[in-house]
Amino acid sequence: MALRIAQSCLCDESATDVQRDSAALVLDALANHPAIVLAVRRELLRPSFEARLPGGARLDFDRRSLERSIVIQGDAPLRVNRFQKRLWDEVQHLGWMSVSAPTSAGKSFILARWICELVRASKVATVVYLVPTRALISQVERDLRELFVQEGLADVSVSALPVLKVDESTPPVQRRVLVFTQERLHILLSSHPDLEVRALIVDEAHKVGDRQRGVLLQDVIERLGEANAELRVLFASPMTSNPEVLLADAGGSLAKSAFANDDVTVTQNLFWVAQRPRKPKLWDISICVRDARVSLGFVELEASPSPESKRLSFVAHAVAGCSHGNIVYVNGAAHAEKIAGQLYDLIGADVDDSSKDLRKLVELAQHVVHRKFLLATYLRRGVAFHYGNMPLLIREEIERLFTAGTIKYLVCTSTLIEGVNMSCRNIFMRGPQKGRGKPLSAEDFWNLAGRAGRWGKEFQGNIFCIDPDREDLWGPNGPPRERARQPIQRTTDDVLRVPAELVQFIKDRAPLEAAKKRPEFEYVFSYLAGIHVRYGGLLEAPWARRYEAGSLDGLSDAVREAVESLGIEPDIIARNPGISPFALHDLLEYFRERKGDVEELLPADPASNDAAKVYAGVLARLCRRACPNLGGKGGRTFMLALLVTRWMCGFPLARLIQDRIDYYTKKGEPADQAVAIRAVMNEVEQIARFEAPRGLSCYGDVLRQHLREIGREDLLEQVPLFDIFLELGVNQQTQIALIGVGLSRTSTIAVSELIAADSLTESQVLHWLEANRELWSHASLPALVTREIERVLKQHRARTGVKDASS
């Protein structure tokens, strides 16, 4: 209430200067300094309001300034809110910590500066920063590099590559921050199981309940804890009711603490928009205040919203008009393109041709994806769509232009929930889902709503729920009315609460059909088998004490009997989470029983002419035994093999898409280009960067065991390390180095075509880019690729103190 009153006063044209100063004093009492800065920036408040306060109020202001400030390495005090102050004070001396706060509470600000203090105080230190998506890897990596330069920590390495850098031309890395997803950390731990880590930060830590990825997240956290007895861990999650549950496995000697914070930094308005009976063009708007629903007025649509698919876009445009900062949430990539097209038509006129930024983004979209990519058309009227499978460089530029107000409407899928740091004024939703047929949970609803009115950028945000009385869209209770904390629930705990079904699944040898119906059983069984290998039994694991005595005995026996019945090497089980140990065993048995030359089992070099044919055979073997998504009918296995090999070879996405369109055309089945574009981008993410890495990695591990068993160690080096090639989408050291210095895959592929050497290190590619500026700057690269290269070089020069060669 205090926040609403203060903001309303500042925005009221009739408010006096004294009233505005009083409102600023209220904001200061709420530790909401960014809102005061925003008011000054918008000329709603005269600067230095504190100088105009009467004596007692000024003393209170000064006291709060001292109490709610932090000092970093002798710098001027930094004003923070109450949550940030407590987090900063407690994280200094605790071993394990778990915190929960609203989306806009400012967690990232404190975490980044804590990392600075950790590495500043250490001569040798490795910090791992886990984020839920690759998009966040890029954002956090870039922000940390810039912060380290500002803080005089230019020698600290920031890397997103799941390999430890070895560059003989530069001094060895002593202090590093590794910014990973759980998949990338797993890749690194597979090659460095005893990795020494000083601190681990887990952002969006509640995602330990995110099915397969949640099980993997839990696994890598536990493995780091086992290898590092003094590991410091900080879990951060949004609006959870039990953050302390994540501290259950902390070592007994480590100080630990958990707390949750409810402080509101931005007010948010929840609006319901419903069609007036028998008036399809009139829509009534009401605001939800606790249990009440207060009518505010109505909007009239330009046309009747028929069919129903037009309702979301028509209402959004009627409410927001030509204003900027509008996010429209949809339930999939195809839906995003449809709604964006409707908004494009409603706007009716292209934006001013003077928008060079939009033209550059259009150029990039056509160059990187396809000349007929719908995004390039919609951008001309300030409309864009955004989903997780789109190339990172395009998504980042969309986010930048939306934040700047150049893009007025952004149509998003659930990727917006995954922590992308982007705020807006208005969010529009109608029957929101996360995944096909899965209604958006209250937790995800409020996480998404937290993007409306980001702290320090807006005073308030608006969430519009359309057709709120439709049970088929919102369920029997309608849209969530009040923000509520959600419990953290590990996927493993969900399954182990009643282990009898899992025990039967294991005794039945984890059949593929059963795994399709209950995929969490396969993930958890694989995880438990790895635990058995590492500890010699489930009951020996540290987390076993969380369960009632005797409740896991039957499960422990079933896992032990399963593992002991297998011919697969135990460490292969531990290195392949998510793959059934029975599937690993069956693959080994196939290798043992197969007739013919063993060299026919070897994967080919992805660049060889017969690579697609060879990998089609590999994927078919995996499809039948371990990874059913890596194959299918009607030539799908070969099509996926072609995609995977060309992805590893560094083919541009545009080439992969055109190849798919040509493939169907040659078959006499002309493809819908928009459908083909979405299909290829989806398969790059779901197959080439997710299913294929785990499938081909297990294939390689099992094949190496078989080669050792038959005395063919001479062939071991011919089995590639698939995981890094597929995760990054390149297979040359020079390309890996370009990604390592901070370039996206898009820019890496584009500029690597100009570099002859294929084995350059990171320092060598930076030198090449500096020395060959005239070459790549005149090479007809998209303007945004050139800009990204310039940004990386500028950051490198700031870190090393080297002057700009171009000047």
XYZ file of C-alpha atoms in Angstrom, residues 116 386 423 482 487 605 687 698 729 741 743 799:
12
model
C 34.132 -10.428 -7.004
C 10.741 -14.770 -29.408
C 11.061 -6.254 -18.336
C -2.830 -13.455 -5.233
C 7.172 -25.413 -2.544
C 34.466 -38.001 -38.815
C 17.950 -33.425 -31.004
C 26.793 -43.274 -24.114
C 27.728 -26.886 -32.793
C 36.139 -15.513 -26.098
C 31.138 -14.894 -29.667
C 40.745 -6.357 -19.685
